[in-house]
PDB file of C-alpha atoms and ligand atoms in Angstrom:
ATOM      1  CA  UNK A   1     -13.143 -27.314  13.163  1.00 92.00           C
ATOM      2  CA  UNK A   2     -15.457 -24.275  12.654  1.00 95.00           C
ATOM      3  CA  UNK A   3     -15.182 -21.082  13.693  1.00 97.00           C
ATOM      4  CA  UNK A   4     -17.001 -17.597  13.826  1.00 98.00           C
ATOM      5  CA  UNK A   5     -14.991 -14.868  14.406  1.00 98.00           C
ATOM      6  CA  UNK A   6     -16.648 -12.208  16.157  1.00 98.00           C
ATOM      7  CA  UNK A   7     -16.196  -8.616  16.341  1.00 98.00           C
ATOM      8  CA  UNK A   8     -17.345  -4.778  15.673  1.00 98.00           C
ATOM      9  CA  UNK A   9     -16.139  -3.581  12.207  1.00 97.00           C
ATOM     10  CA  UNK A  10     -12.599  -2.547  12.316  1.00 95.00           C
ATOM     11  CA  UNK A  11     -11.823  -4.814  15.524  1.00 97.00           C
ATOM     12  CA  UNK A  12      -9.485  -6.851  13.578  1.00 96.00           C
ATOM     13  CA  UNK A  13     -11.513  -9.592  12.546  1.00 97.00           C
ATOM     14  CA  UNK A  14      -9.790  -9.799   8.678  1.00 94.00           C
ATOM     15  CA  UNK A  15      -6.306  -9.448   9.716  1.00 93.00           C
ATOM     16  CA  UNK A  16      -6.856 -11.855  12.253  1.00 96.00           C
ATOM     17  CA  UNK A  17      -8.611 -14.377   9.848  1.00 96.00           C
ATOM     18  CA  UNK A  18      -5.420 -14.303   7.415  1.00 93.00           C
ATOM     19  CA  UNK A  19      -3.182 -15.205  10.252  1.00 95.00           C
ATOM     20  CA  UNK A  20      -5.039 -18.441  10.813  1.00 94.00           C
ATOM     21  CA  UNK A  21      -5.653 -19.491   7.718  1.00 93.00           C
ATOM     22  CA  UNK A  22      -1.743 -19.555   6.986  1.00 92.00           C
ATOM     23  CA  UNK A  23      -1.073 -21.311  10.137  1.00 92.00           C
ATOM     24  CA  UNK A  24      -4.352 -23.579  10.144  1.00 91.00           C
ATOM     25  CA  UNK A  25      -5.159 -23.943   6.493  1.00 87.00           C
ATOM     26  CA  UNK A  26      -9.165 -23.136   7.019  1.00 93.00           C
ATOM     27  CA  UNK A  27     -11.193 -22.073   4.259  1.00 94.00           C
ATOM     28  CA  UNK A  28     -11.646 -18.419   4.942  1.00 94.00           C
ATOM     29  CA  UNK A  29     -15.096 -16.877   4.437  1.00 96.00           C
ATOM     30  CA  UNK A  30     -15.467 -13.172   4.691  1.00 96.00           C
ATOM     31  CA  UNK A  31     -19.046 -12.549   3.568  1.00 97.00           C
ATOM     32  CA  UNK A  32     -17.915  -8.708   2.943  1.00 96.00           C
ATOM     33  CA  UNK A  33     -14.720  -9.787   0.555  1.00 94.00           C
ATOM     34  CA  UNK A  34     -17.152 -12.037  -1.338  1.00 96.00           C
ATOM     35  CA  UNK A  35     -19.786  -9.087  -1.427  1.00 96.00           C
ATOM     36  CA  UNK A  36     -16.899  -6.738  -2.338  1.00 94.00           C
ATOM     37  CA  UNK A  37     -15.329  -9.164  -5.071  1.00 94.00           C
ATOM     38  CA  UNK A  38     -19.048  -9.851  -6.775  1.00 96.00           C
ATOM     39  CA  UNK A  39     -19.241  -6.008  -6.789  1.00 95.00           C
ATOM     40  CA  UNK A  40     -16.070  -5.686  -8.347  1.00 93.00           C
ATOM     41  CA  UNK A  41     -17.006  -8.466 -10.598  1.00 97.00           C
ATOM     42  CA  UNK A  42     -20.159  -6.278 -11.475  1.00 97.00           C
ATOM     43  CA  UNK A  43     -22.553  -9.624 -10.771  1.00 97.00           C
ATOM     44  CA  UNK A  44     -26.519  -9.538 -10.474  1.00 96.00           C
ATOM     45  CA  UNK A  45     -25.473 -10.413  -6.163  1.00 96.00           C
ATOM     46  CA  UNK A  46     -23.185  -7.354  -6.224  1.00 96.00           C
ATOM     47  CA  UNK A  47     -25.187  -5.034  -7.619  1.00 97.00           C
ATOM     48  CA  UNK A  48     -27.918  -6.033  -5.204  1.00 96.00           C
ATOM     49  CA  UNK A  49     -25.546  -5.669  -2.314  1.00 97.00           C
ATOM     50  CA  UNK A  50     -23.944  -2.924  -2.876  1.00 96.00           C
ATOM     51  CA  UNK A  51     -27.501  -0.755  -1.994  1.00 95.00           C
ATOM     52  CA  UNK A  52     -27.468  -2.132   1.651  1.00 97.00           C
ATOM     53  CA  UNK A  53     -23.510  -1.805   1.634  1.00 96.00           C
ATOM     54  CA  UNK A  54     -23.141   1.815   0.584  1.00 95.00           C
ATOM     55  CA  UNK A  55     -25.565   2.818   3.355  1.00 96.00           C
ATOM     56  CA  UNK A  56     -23.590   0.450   6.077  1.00 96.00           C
ATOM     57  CA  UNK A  57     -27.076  -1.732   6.207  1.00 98.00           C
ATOM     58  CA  UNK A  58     -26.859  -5.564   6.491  1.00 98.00           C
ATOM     59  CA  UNK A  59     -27.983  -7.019   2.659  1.00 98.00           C
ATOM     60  CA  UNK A  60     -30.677  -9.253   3.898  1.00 98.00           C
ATOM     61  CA  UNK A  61     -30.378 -12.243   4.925  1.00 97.00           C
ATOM     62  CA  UNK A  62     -31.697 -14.732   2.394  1.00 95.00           C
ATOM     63  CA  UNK A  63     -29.592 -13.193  -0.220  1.00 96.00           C
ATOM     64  CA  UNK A  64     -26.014 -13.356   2.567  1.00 97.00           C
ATOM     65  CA  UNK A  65     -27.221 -17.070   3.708  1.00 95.00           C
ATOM     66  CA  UNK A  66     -27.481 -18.838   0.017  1.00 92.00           C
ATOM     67  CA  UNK A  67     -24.461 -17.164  -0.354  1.00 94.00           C
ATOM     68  CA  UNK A  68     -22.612 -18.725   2.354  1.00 95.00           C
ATOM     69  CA  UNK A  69     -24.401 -22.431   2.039  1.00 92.00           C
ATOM     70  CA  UNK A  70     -23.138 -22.493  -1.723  1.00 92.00           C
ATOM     71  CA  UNK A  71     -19.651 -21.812  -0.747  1.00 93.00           C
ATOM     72  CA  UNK A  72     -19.525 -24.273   2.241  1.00 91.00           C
ATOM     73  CA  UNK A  73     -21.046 -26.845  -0.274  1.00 88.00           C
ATOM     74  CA  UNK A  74     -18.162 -25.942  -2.374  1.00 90.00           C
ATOM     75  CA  UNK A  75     -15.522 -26.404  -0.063  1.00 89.00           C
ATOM     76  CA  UNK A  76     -13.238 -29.763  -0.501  1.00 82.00           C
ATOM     77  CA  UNK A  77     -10.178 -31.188   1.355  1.00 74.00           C
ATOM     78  CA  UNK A  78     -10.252 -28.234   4.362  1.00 74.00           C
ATOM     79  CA  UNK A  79      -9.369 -28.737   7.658  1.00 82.00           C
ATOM     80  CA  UNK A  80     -12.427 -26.479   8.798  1.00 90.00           C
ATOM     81  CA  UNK A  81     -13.921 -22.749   8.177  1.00 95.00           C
ATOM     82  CA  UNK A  82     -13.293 -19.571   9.242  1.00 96.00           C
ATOM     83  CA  UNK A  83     -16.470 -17.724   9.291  1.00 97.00           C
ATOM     84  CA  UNK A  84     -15.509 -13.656   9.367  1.00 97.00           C
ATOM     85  CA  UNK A  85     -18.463 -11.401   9.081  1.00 97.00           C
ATOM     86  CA  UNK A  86     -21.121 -14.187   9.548  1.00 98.00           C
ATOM     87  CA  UNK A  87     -23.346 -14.299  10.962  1.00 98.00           C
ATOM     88  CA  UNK A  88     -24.143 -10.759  11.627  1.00 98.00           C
ATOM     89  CA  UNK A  89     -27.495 -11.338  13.273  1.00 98.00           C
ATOM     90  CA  UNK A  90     -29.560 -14.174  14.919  1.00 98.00           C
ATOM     91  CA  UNK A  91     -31.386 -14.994  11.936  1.00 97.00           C
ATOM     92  CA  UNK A  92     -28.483 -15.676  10.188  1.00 97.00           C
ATOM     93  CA  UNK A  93     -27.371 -17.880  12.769  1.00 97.00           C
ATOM     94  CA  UNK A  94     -29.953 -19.804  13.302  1.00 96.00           C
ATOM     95  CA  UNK A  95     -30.303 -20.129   9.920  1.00 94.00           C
ATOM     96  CA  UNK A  96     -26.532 -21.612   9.954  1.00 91.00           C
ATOM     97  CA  UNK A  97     -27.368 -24.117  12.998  1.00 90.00           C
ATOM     98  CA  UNK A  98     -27.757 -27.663  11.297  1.00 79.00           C
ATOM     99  CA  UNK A  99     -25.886 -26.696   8.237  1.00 85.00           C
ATOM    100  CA  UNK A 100     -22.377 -26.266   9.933  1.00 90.00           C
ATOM    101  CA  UNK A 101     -21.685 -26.794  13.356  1.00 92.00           C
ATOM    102  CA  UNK A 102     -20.096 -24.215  15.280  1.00 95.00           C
ATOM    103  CA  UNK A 103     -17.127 -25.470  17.637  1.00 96.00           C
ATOM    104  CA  UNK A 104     -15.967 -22.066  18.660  1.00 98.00           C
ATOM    105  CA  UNK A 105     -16.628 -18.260  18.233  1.00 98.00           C
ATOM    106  CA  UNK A 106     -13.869 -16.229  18.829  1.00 98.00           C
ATOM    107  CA  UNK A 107     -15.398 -12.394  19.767  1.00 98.00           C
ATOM    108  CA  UNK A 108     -12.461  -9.570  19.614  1.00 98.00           C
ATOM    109  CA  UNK A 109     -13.695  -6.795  22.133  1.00 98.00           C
ATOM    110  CA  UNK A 110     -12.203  -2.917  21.002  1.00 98.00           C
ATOM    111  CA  UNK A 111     -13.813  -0.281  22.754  1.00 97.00           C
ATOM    112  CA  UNK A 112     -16.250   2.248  20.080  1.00 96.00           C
ATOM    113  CA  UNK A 113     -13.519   5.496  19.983  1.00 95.00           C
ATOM    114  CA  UNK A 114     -11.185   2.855  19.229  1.00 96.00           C
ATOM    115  CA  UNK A 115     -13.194   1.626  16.586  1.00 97.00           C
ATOM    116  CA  UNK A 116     -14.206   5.083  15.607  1.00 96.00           C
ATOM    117  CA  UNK A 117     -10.471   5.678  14.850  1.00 95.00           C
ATOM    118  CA  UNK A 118      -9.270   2.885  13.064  1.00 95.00           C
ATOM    119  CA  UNK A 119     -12.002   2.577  10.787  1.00 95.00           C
ATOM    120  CA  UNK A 120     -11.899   6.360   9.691  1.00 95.00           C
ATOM    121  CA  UNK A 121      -7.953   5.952   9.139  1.00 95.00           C
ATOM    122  CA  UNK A 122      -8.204   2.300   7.769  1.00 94.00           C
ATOM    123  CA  UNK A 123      -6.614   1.903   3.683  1.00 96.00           C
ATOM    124  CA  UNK A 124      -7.313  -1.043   1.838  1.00 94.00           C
ATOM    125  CA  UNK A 125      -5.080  -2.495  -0.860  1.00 95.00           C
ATOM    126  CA  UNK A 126      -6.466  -2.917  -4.275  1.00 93.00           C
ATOM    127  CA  UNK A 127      -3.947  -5.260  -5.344  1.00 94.00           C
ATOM    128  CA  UNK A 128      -3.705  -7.480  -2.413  1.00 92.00           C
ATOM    129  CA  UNK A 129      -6.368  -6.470   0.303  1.00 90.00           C
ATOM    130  CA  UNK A 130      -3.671  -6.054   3.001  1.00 91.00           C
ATOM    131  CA  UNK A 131      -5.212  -3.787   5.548  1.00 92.00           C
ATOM    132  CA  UNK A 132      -3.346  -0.471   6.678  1.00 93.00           C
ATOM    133  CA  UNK A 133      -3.781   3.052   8.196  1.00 94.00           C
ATOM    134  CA  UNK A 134      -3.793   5.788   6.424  1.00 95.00           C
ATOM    135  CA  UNK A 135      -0.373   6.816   8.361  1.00 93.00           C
ATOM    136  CA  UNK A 136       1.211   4.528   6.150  1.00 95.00           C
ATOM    137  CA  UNK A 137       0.861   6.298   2.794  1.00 94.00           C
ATOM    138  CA  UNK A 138      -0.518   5.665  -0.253  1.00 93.00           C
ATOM    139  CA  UNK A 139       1.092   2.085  -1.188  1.00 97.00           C
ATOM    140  CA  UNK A 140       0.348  -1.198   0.370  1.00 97.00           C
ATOM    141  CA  UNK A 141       3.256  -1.875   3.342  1.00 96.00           C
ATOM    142  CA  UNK A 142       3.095  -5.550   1.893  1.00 94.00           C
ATOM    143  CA  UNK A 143       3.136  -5.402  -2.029  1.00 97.00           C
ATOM    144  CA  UNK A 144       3.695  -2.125  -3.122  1.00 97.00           C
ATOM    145  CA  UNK A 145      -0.041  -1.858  -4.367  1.00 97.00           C
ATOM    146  CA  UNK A 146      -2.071   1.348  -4.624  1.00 96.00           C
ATOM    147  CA  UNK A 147      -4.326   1.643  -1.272  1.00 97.00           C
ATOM    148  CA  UNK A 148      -7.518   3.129  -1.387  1.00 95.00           C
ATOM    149  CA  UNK A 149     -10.296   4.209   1.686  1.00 95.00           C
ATOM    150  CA  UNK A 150     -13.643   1.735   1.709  1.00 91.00           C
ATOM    151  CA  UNK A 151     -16.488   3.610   0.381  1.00 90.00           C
ATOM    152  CA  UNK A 152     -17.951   2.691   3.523  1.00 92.00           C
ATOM    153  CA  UNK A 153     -15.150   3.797   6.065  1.00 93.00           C
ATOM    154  CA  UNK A 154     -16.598   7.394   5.316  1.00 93.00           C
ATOM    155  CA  UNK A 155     -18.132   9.147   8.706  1.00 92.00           C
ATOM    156  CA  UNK A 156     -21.730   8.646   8.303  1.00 93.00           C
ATOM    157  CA  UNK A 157     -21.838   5.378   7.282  1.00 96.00           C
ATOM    158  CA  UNK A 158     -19.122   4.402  10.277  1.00 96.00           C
ATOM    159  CA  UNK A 159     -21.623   5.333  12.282  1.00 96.00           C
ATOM    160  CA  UNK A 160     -24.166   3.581  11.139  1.00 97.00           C
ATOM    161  CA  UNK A 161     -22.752   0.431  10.387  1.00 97.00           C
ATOM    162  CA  UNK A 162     -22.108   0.514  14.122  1.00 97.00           C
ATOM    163  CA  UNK A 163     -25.348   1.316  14.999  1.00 98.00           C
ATOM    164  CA  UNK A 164     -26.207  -1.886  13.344  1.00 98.00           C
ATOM    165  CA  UNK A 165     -23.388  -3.651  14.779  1.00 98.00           C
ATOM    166  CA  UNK A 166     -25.009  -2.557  18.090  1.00 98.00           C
ATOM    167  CA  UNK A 167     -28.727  -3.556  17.233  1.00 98.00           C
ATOM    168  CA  UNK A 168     -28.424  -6.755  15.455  1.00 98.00           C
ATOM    169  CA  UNK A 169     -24.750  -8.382  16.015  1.00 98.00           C
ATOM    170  CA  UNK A 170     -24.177  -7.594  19.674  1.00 98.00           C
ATOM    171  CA  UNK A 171     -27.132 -10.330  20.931  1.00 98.00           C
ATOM    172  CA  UNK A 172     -25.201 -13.084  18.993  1.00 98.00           C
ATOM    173  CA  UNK A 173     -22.482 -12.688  22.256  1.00 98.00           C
ATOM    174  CA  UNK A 174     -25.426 -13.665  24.569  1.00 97.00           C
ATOM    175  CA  UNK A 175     -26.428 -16.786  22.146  1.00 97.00           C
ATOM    176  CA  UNK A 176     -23.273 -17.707  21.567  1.00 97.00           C
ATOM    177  CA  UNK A 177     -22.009 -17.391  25.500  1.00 96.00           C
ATOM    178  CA  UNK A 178     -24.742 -19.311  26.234  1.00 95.00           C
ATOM    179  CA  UNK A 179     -23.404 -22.383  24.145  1.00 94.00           C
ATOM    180  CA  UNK A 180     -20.022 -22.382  25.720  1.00 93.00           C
ATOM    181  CA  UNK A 181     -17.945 -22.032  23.038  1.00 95.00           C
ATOM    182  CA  UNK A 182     -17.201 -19.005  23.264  1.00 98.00           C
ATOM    183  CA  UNK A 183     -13.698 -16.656  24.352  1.00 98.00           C
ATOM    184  CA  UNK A 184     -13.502 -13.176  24.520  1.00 98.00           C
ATOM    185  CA  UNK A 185     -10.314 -11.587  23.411  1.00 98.00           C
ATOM    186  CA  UNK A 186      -8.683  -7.961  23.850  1.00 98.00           C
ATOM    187  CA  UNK A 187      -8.378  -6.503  20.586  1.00 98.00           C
ATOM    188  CA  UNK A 188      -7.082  -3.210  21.875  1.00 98.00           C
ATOM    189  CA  UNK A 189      -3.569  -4.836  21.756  1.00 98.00           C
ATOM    190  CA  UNK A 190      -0.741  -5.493  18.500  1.00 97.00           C
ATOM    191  CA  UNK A 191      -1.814  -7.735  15.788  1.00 96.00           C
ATOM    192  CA  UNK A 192       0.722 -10.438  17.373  1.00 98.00           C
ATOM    193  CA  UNK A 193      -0.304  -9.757  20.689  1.00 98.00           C
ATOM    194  CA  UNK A 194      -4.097 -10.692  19.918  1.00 98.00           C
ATOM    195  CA  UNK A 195      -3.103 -13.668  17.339  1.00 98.00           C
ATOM    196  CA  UNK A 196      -1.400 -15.612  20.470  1.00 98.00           C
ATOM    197  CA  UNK A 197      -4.644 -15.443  22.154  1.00 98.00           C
ATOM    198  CA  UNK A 198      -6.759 -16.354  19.390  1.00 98.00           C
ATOM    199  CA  UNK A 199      -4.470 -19.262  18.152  1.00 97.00           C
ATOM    200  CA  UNK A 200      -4.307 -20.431  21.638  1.00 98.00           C
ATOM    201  CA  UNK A 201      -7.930 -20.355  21.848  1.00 98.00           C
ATOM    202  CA  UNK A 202      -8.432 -22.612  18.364  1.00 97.00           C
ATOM    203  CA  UNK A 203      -5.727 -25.005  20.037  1.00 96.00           C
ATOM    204  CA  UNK A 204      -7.954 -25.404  23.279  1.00 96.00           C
ATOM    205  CA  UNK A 205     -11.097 -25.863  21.257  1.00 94.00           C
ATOM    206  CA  UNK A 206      -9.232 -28.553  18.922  1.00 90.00           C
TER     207      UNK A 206
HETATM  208  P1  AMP B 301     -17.501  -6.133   6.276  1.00 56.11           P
HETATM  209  O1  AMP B 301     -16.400  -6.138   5.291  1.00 56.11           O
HETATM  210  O2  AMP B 301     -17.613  -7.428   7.040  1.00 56.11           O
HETATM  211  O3  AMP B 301     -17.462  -4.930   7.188  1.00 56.11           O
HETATM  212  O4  AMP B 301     -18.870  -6.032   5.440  1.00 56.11           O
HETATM  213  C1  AMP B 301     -19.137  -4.929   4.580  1.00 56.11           C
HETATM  214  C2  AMP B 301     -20.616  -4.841   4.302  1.00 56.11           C
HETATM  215  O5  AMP B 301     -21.054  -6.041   3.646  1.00 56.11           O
HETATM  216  C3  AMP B 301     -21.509  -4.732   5.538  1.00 56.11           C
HETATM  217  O6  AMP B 301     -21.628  -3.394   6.018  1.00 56.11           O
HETATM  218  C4  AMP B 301     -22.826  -5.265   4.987  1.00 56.11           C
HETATM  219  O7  AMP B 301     -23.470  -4.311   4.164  1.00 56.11           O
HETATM  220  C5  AMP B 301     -22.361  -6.409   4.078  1.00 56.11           C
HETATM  221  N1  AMP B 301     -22.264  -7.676   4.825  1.00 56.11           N
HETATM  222  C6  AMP B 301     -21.133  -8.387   5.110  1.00 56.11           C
HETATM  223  N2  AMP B 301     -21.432  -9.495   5.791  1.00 56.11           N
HETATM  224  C7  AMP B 301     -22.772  -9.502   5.959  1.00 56.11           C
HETATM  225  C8  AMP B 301     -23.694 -10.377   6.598  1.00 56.11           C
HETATM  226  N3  AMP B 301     -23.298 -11.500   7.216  1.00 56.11           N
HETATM  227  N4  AMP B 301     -25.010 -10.041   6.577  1.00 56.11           N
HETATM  228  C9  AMP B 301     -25.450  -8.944   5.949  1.00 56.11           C
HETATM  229  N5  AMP B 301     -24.632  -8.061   5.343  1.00 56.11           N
HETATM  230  C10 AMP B 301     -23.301  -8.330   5.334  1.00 56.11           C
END
């Protein structure tokens, strides 16, 4: 079973993502932990991205798509994949169509001062990418870990990686409504809260 999850940045997608794969055992692909990890990594791919990512622009989309065909070629023995952060546009999409069927998108709607908020407060583990706020302190609630703010959870970029959110993800809702495989889940609500939702979405598309 495949499965896009859909969502603004800082709706939840990641924390959401990790829940399933420990329940489901899906391959998880989050096209900005790869980006992040190749940057981190400091790879020819990272280096390219991390222009477009600094700025909150998308890295374009032949460099994101060969990226995301290699690792599904890759992938043994999995009882499907999670696709979180991809695609972010309908190139990308279409682009996907043929190469892995899509049985289900699962879009988490937060409202934009939601959004605003969570993403300027958000922390990041560096240890174990656990996902926080800022209320918590300075160590990772899971593993202790130092936490650290996303170069791009700054203001200006927030706001434009929402502006592109607006301009080139939101029409995927329309494409992918129109397929009818698609739910639209609350994400204004507790992590466990939205997880029963999404997990009883997966079980109704399985
Ligand atoms: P994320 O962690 O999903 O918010 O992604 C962080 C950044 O990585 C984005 O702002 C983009 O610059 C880049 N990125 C992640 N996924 C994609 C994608 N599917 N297409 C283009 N750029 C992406």
């Amino acid at each position: 079973m495949n499965i896009v999850l859909l969502g603004s940045p800082g709706a939840g997608k990641g924390t959401q993502a990790t829940l399933l794969v420990k329940e489901n055992g899906f391959a998880h692909i989050s096209t900005g932990d790869i980006f992040r990890a190749e940057l981190s990594n400091n790879t020819a791919l990272g280096q390219k991205a991390k222009a477009y990512m600094d700025k909150g622009e998308l890295v374009p989309d032949e460099l994101v798509v060969d990226m995301v065909n290699g690792k599904i070629s890759s992938l043994t023995d999995v009882s499907g994949v999670l696709l979180d952060g991809f695609p972010r546009n309908l190139s990308q999409a279409k682009a996907m169509e043929g190469k892995i069927p899509v049985d289900l998108v699962v879009y988490i709607h937060v409202d934009k001062d939601e959004i605003i908020r969570r993403l300027s407060s958000r922390r990041l583990c560096t240890s174990c990418g656990n996902i926080q706020s800022a209320k918590n302190g300075q160590s990772c609630d899971k593993c202790g870990g130092p936490v650290i703010q996303r170069e791009d959870d700054t203001e200006t970029v927030i706001m434009n990686r929402l502006n592109v959110y607006e301009e080139q993800t939101v029409p995927l809702i329309a494409f992918y409504q129109n397929q009818g495989k698609f739910v639209q889940i609350d994400g204004d609500r507790s992590v466990d809260e939205v997880y029963q939702d999404v997990s009883a979405a997966v079980e109704r598309f399985s």
